CSV table of C-alpha atoms in Angstrom, one decimal:
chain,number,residue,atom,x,y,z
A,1,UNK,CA,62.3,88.2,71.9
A,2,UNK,CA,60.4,89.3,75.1
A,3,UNK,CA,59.8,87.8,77.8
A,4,UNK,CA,57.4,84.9,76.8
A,5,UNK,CA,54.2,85.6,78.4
A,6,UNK,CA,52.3,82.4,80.3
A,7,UNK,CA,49.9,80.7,78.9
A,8,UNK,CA,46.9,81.0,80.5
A,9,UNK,CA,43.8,80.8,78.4
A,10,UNK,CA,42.0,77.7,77.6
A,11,UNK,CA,44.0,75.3,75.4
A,12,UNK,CA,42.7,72.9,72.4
A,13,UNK,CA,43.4,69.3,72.9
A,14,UNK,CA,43.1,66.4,70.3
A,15,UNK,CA,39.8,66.5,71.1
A,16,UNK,CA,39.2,69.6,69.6
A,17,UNK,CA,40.3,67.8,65.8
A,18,UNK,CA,37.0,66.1,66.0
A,19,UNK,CA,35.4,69.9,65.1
A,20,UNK,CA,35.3,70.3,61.3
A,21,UNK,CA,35.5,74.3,62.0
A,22,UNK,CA,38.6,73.5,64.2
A,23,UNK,CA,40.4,71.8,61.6
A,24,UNK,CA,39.5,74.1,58.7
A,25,UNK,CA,40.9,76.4,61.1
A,26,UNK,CA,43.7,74.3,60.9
A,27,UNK,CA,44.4,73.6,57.2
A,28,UNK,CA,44.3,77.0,56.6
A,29,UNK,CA,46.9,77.9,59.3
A,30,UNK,CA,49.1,75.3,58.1
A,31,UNK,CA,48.2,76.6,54.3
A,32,UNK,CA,49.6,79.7,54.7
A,33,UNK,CA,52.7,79.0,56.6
A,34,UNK,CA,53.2,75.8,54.2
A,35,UNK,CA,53.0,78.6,51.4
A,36,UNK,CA,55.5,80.5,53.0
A,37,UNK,CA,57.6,77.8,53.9
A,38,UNK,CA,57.4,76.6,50.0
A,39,UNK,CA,57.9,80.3,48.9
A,40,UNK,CA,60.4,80.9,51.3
A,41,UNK,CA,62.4,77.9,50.1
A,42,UNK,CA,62.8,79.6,46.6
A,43,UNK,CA,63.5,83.1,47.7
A,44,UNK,CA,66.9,81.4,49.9
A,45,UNK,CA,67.4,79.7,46.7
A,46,UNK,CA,67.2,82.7,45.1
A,47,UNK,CA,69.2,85.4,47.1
A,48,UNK,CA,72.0,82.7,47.3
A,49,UNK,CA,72.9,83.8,43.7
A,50,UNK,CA,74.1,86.8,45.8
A,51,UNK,CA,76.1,85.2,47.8
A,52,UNK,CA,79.8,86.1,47.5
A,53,UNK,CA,81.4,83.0,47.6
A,54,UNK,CA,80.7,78.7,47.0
A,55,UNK,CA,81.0,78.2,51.0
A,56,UNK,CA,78.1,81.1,51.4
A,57,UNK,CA,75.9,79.4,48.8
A,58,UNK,CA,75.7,75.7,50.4
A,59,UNK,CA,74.7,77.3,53.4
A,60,UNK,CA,71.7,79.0,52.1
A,61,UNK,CA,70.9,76.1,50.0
A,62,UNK,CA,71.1,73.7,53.4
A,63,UNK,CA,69.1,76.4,54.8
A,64,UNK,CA,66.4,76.4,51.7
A,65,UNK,CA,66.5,72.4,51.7
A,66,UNK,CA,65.8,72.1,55.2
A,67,UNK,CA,62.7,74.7,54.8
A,68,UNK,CA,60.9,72.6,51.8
A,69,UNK,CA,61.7,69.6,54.4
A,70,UNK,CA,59.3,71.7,56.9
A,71,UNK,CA,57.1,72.2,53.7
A,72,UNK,CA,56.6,68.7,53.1
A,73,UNK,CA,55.7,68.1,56.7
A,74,UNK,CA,52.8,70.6,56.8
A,75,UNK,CA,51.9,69.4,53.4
A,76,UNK,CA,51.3,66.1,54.9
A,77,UNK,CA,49.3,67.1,58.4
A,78,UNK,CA,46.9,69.0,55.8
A,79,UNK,CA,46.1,65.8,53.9
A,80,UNK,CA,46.4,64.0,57.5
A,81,UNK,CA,43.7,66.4,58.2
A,82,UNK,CA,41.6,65.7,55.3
A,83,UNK,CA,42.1,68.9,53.3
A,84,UNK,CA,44.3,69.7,50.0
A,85,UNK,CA,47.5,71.0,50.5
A,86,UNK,CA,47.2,73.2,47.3
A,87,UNK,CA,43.7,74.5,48.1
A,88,UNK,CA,44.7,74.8,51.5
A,89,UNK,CA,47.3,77.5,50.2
A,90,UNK,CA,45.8,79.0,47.6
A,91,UNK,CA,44.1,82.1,49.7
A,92,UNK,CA,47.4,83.2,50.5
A,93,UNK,CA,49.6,83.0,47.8
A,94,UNK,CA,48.5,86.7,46.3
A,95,UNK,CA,49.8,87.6,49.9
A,96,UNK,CA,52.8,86.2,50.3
A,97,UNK,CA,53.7,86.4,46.5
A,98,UNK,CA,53.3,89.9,47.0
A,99,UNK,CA,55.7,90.5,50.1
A,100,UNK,CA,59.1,89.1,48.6
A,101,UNK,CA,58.1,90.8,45.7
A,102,UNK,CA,57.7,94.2,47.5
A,103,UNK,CA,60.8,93.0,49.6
A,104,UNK,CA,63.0,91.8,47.1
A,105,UNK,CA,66.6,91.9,48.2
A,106,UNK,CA,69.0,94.4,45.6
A,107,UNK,CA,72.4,93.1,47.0
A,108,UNK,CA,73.9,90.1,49.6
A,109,UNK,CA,73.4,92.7,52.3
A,110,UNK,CA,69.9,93.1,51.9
A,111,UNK,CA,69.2,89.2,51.0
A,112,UNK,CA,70.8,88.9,54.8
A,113,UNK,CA,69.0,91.7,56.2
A,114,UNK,CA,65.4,90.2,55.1
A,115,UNK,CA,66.3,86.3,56.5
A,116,UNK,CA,67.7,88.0,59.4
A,117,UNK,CA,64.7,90.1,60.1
A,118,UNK,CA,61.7,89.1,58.0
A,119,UNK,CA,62.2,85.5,58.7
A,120,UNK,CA,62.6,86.3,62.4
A,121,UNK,CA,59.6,88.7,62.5
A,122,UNK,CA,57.7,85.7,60.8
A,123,UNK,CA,58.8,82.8,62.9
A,124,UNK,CA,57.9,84.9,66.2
A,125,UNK,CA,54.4,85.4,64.5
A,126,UNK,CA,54.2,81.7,63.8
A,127,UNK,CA,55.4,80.3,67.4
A,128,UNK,CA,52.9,82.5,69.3
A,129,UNK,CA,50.1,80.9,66.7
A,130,UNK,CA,51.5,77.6,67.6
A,131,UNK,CA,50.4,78.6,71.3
A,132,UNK,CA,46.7,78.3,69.6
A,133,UNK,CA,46.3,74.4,68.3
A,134,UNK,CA,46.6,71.8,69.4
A,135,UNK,CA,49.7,69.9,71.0
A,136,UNK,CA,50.1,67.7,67.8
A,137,UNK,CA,50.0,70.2,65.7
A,138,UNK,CA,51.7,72.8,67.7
A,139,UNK,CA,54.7,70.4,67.9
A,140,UNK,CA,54.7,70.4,64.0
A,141,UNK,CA,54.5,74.4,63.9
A,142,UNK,CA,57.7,74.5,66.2
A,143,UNK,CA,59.5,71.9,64.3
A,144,UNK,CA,59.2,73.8,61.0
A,145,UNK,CA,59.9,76.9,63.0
A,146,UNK,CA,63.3,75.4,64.2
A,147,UNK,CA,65.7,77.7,62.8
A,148,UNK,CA,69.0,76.1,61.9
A,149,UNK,CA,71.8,78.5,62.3
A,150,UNK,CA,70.3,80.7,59.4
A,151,UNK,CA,69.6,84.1,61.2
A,152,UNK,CA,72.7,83.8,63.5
A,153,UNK,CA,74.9,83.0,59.8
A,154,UNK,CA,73.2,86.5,58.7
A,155,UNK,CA,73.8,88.0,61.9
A,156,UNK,CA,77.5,87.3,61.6
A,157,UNK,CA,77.7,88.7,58.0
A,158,UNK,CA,75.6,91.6,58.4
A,159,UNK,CA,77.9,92.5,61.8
A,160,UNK,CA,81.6,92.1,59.4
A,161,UNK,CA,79.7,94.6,56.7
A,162,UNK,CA,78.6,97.1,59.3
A,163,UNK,CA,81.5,96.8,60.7
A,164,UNK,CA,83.6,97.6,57.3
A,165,UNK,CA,81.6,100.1,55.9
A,166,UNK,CA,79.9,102.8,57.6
A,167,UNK,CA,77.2,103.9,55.4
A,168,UNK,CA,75.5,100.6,55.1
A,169,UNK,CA,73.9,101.0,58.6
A,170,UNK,CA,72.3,103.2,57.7
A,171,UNK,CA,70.6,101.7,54.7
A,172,UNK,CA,70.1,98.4,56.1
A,173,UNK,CA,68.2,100.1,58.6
A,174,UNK,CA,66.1,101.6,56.2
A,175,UNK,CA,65.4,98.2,54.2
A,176,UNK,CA,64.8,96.8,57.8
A,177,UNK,CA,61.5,99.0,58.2
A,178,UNK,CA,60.6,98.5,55.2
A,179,UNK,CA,60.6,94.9,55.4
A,180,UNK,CA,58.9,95.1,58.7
A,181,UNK,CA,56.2,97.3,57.3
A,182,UNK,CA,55.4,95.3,54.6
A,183,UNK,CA,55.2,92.0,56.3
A,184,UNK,CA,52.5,93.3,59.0
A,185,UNK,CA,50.5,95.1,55.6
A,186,UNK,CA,50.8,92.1,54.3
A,187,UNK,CA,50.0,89.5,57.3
A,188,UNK,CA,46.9,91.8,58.2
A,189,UNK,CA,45.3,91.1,54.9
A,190,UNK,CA,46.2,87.6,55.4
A,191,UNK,CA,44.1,87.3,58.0
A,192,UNK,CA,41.2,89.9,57.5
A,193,UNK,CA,40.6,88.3,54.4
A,194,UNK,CA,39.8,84.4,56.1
A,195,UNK,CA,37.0,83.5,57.9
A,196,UNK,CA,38.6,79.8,58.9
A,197,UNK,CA,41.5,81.9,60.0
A,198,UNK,CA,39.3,84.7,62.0
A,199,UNK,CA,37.7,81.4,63.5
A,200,UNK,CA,40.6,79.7,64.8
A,201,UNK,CA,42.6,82.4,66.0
A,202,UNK,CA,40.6,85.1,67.1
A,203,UNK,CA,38.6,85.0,70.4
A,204,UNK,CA,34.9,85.4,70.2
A,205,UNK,CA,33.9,84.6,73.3
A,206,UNK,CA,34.6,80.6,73.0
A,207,UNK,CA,38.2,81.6,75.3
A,208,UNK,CA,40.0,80.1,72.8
A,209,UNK,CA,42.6,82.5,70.2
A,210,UNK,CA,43.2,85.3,71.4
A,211,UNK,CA,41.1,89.0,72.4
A,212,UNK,CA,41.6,92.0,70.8
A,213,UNK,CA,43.7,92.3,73.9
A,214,UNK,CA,45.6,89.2,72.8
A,215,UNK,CA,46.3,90.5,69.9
A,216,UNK,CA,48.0,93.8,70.8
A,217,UNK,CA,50.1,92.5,73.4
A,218,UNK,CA,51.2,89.9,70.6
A,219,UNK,CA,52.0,92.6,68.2
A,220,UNK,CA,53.7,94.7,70.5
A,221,UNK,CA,56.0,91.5,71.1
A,222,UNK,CA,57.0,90.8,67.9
A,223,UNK,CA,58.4,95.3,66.6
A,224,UNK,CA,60.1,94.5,70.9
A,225,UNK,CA,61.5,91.3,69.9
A,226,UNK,CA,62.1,93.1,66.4
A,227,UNK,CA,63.9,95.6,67.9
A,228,UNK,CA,66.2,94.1,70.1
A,229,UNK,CA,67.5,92.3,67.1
A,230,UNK,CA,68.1,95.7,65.1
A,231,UNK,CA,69.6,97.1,68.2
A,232,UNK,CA,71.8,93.9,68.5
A,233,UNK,CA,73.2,95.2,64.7
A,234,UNK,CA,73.8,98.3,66.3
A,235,UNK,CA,70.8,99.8,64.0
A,236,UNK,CA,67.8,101.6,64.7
A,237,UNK,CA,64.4,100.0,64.5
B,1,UNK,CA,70.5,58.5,23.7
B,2,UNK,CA,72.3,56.5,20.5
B,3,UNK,CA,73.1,53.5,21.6
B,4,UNK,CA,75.9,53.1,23.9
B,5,UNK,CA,79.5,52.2,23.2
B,6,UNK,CA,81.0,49.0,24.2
B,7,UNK,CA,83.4,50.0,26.5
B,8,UNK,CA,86.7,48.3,25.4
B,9,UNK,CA,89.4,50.5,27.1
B,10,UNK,CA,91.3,49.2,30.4
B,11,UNK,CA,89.1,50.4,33.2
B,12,UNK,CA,90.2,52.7,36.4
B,13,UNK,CA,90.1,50.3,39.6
B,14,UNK,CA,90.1,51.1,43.6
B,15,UNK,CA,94.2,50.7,43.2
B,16,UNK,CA,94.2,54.0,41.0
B,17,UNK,CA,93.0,55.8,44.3
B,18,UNK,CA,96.4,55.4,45.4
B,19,UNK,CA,97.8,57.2,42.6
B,20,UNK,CA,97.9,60.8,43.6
B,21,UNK,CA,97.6,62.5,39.6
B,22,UNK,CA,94.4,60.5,39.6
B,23,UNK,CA,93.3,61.7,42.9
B,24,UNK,CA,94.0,65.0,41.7
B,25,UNK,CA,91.9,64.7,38.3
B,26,UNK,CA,89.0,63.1,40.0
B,27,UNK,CA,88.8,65.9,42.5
B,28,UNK,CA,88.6,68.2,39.9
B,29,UNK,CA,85.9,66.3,38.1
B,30,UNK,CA,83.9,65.7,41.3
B,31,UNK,CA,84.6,69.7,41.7
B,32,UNK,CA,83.1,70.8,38.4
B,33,UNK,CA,79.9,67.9,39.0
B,34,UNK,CA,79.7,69.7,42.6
B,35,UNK,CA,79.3,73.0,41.2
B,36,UNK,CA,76.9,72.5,39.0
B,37,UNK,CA,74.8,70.8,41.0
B,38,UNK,CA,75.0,73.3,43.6
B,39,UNK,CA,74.4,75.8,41.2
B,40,UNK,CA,71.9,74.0,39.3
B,41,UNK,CA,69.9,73.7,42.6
B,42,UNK,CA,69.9,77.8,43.0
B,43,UNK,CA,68.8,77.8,39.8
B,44,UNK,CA,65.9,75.3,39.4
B,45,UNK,CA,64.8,77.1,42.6
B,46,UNK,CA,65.1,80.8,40.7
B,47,UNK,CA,63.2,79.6,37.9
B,48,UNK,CA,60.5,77.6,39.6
B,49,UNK,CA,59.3,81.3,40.4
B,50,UNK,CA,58.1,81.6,36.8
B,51,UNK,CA,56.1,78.4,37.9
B,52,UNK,CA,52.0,78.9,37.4
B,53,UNK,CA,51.0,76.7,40.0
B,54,UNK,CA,51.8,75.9,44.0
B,55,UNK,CA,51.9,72.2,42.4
B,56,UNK,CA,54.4,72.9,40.3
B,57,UNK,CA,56.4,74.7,41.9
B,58,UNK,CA,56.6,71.9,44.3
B,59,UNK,CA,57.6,69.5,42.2
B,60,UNK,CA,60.8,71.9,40.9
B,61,UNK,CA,61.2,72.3,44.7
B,62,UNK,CA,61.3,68.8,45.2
B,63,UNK,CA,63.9,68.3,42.1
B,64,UNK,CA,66.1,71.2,43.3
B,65,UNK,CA,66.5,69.4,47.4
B,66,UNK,CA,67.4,66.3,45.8
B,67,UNK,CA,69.9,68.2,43.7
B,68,UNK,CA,71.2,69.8,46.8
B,69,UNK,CA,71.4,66.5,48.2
B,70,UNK,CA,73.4,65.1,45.2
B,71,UNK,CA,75.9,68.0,45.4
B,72,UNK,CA,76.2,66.9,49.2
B,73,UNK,CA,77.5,63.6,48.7
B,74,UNK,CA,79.5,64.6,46.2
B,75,UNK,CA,81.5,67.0,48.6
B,76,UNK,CA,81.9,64.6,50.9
B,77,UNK,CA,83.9,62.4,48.2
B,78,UNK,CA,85.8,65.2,47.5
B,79,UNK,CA,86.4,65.6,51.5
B,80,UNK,CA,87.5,61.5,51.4
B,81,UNK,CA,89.7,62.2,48.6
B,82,UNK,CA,92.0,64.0,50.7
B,83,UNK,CA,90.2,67.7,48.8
B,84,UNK,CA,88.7,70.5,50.2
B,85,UNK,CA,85.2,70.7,47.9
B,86,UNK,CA,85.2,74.6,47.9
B,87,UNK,CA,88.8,74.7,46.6
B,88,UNK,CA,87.9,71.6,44.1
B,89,UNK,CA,85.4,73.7,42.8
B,90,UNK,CA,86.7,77.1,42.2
B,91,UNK,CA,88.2,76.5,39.1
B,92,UNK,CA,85.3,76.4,38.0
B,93,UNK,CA,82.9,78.7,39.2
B,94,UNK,CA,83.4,80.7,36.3
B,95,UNK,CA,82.1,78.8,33.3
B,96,UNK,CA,79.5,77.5,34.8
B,97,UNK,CA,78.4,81.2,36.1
B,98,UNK,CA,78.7,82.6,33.4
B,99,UNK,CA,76.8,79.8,31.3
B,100,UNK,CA,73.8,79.9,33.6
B,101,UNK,CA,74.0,84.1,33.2
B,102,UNK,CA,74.1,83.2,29.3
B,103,UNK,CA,70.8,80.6,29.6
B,104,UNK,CA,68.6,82.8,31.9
B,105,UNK,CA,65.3,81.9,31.2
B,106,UNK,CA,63.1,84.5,31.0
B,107,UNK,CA,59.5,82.6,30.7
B,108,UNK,CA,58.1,79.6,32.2
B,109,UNK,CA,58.7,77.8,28.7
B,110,UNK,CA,62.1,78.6,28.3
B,111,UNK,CA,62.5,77.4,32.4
B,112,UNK,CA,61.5,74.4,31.1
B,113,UNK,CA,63.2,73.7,28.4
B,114,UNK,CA,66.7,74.4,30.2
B,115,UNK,CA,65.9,71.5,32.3
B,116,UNK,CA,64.6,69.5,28.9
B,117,UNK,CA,67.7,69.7,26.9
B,118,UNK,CA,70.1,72.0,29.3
B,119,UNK,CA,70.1,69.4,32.2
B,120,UNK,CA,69.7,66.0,29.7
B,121,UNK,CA,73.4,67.1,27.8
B,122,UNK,CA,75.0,67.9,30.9
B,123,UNK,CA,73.8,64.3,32.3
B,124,UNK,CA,74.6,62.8,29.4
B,125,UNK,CA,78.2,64.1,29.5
B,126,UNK,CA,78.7,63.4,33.1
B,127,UNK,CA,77.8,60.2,32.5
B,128,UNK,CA,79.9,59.9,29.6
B,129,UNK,CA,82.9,60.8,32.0
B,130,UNK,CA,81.7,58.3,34.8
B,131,UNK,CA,82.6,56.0,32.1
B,132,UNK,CA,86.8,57.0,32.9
B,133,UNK,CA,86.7,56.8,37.0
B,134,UNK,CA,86.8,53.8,39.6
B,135,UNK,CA,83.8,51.8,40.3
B,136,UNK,CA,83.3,53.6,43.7
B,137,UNK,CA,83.2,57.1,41.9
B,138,UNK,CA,81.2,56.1,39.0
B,139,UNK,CA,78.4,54.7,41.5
B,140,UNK,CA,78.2,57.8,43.0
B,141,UNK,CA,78.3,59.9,39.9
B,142,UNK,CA,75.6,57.8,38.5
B,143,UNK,CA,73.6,58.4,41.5
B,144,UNK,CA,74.3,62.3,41.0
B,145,UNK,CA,72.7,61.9,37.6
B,146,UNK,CA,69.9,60.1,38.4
B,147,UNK,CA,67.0,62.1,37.1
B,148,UNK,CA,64.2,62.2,39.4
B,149,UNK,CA,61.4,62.8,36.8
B,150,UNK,CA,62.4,66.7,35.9
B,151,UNK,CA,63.2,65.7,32.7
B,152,UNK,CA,59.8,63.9,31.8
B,153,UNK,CA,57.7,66.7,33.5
B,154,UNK,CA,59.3,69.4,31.7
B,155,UNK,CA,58.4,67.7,28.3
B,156,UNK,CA,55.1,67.0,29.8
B,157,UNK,CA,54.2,70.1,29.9
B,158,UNK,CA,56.4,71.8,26.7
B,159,UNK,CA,54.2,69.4,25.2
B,160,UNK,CA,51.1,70.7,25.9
B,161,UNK,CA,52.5,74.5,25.4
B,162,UNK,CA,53.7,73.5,22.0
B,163,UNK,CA,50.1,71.8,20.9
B,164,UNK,CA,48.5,74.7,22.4
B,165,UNK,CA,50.2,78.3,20.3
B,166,UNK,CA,52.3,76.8,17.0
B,167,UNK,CA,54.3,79.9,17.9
B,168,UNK,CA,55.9,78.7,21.1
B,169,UNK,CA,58.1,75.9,18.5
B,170,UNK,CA,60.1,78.0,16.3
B,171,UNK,CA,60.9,80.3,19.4
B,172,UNK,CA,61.9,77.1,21.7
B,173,UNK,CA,63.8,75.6,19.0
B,174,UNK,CA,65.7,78.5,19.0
B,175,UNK,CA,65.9,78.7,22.5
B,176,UNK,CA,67.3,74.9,22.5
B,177,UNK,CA,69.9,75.9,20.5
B,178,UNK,CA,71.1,78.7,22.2
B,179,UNK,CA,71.3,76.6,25.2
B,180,UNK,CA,73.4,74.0,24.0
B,181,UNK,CA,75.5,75.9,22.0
B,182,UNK,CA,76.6,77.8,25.1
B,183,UNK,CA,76.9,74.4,26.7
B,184,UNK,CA,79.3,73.3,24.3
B,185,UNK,CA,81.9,76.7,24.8
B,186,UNK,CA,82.0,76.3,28.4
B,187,UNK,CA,82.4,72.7,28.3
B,188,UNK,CA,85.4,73.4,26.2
B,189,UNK,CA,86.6,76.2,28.1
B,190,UNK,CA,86.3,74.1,31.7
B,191,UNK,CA,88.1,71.0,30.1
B,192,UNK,CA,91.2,72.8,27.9
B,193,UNK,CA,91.8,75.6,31.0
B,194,UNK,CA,92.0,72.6,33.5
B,195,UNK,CA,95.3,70.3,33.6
B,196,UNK,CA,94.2,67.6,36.3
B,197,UNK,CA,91.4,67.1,33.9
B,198,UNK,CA,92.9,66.9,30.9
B,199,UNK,CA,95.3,64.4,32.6
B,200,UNK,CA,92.1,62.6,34.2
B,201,UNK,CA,90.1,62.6,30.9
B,202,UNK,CA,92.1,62.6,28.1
B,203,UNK,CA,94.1,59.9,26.6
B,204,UNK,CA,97.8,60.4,26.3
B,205,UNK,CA,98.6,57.4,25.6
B,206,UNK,CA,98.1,55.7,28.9
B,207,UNK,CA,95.1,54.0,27.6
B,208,UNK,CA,93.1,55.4,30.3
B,209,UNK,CA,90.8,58.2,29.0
B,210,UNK,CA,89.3,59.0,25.8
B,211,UNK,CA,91.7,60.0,22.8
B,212,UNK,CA,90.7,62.5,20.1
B,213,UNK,CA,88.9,60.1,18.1
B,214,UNK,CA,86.9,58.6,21.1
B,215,UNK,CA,85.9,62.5,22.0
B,216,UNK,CA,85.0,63.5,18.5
B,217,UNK,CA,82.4,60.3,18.8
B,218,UNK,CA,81.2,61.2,22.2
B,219,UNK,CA,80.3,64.6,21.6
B,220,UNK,CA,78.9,62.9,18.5
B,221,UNK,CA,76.5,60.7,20.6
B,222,UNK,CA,75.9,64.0,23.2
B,223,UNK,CA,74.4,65.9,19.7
B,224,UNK,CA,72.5,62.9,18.4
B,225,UNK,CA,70.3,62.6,21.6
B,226,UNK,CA,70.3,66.2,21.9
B,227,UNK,CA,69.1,66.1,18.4
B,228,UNK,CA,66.6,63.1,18.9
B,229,UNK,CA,64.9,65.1,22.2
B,230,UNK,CA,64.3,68.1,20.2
B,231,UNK,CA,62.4,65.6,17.9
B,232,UNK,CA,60.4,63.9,20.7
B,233,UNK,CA,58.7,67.6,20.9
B,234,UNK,CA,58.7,67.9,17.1
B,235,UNK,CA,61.5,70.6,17.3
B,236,UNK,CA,64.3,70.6,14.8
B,237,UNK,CA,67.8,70.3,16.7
């Protein structure tokens, strides 16, 4: 990733939770990455069927455990903060449904490729969120953001099947933009589509969230950041 | 479940452990319990994709991490055992590949009922062999099985799917069927392809183990719960 930028806008306290359109804000932050983290959890689960050998698959399922262990934890702020944790997530789940079904790995390769770069591009997107909220919260966000060894295990693999086979980096880098493409689709239509979401992390003059500004330097972290990792593969963004 | 046997035949102790052939045939029984529940994890998590609901597939999410947790602890008896867990299990990747390959769900309904009556026979046989191991091993085994509500959600909501389209019974009762008939074959094929089993598990005259009549009334007691679940949802067996 880039060079973290410094923080220097105004920054919500625990104060702030004592604002009802702060913590809807809130809920449905933690909704849709509590969805993801749920959804994400089965898709692991899922492309371990891929996986090659017994040794590969118990360390995607740690990997999935550990992410419905995050799940739990967001479930439980959302209650803490007096919303539903299942109405909280239900604006988003046509969204993300919709990205692993568009990005649905075809081999062990491509299952690798998307936790190695879709889950990458989406932790980035969450952590500069987490810059948003408050410290409580934004300690939360970081702990379910933790990544435990996951994208470096896929890093490692995709690197031995480059490596052995010359035409796969070429296709990976293919599947790479498309996953890429899709999630930003998709993560715009997350967030045009929520006014709790608009609220809380765009700024409309309150200084808090971010400017349109904001926004574009954000985005034009996350393809650098996602580029670095291609070009790290030896693969073209 | 009929009602359980009295068991009357000398019981494993600690002072087996020291026998390396029963090392051996507990490391391949703890190998073929690991798999599955590994596998059984990857597999809950699959079909908890055909879930309706963000509630429910929580609650499969929920099932599958402890099952990941199970297979966990049972690796790490394997480890103490002086085995490596990935090379206990090999031998049997196969079977139980190929019987998930041969059970894949393809509905929500059928999901369910592979945890009703797929997961309760397996339990029940497991548990049927934790009858032939050391105290130590059977406490853990029996902590393996421990069902953590799956089983009564599933037949929570079959029930309700059967009351609500008299269609879904004949087709699930078929379904059922299918299931444990492919059950049965790789059960077979696990147990008369595997030596250290046979020697772990089958009475040669040791006393230890079950001999042909005591396996012809276990599998008897396996059907006859099989048989009085399929009732409980007013299927025929």
């Amino acid at each position: 990733m880039s060079e973290r930028h410094e923080v220097t806008r105004p920054q919500r306290t625990e104060a702030d939770l004592a604002d009802p359109a702060y913590r809807q804000g809130l809920v449905a932050l933690l909704g849709v990455l509590a969805y993801g983290e749920l959804v994400g959890f089965l898709t692991i689960a899922q492309e371990a069927g891929f996986a090659p050998s017994s040794r590969d698959k118990v360390t995607l399922a740690r990997v999935a455990s550990q992410e419905f262990g995050h799940y739990e934890r967001l479930a439980a702020r959302i209650e803490e903060l007096g919303g539903d944790s299942h109405q909280a997530m239900a604006p988003f789940t046509r969204a993300v449904d919709d990205w692993h079904r568009r990005a649905t790995p075809t081999d062990w390769s491509e299952a690798l490729m998307k936790v190695y770069a879709g889950h990458s591009i989406a932790n980035d997107f969450y952590r500069e969120m987490s810059d948003l909220v408050d410290p409580d919260t934004r300690r939360l966000m970081r702990d379910a953001l933790e990544d435990s060894g996951r994208v470096e295990f896929a890093a490692g693999e995709l690197r031995r099947m480059i490596a052995a086979d010359d035409k796969v980096a070429g296709r990976l880098a293919l599947w790479g933009r498309r996953l890429i493409g899709e999630a930003l689709s998709q993560a715009q239509r997350v967030a045009a589509d929520n006014d709790d979401l608009i609220a809380l992390l765009v700024d409309d003059g309150s200084g808090y969230g971010l400017d349109l500004g904001g926004w574009m330097h954000m985005f034009t972290r996350l393809t650098d950041a996602h580029t670095a990792r291609m070009e790290a593969l030896g693969l073209s963004a």
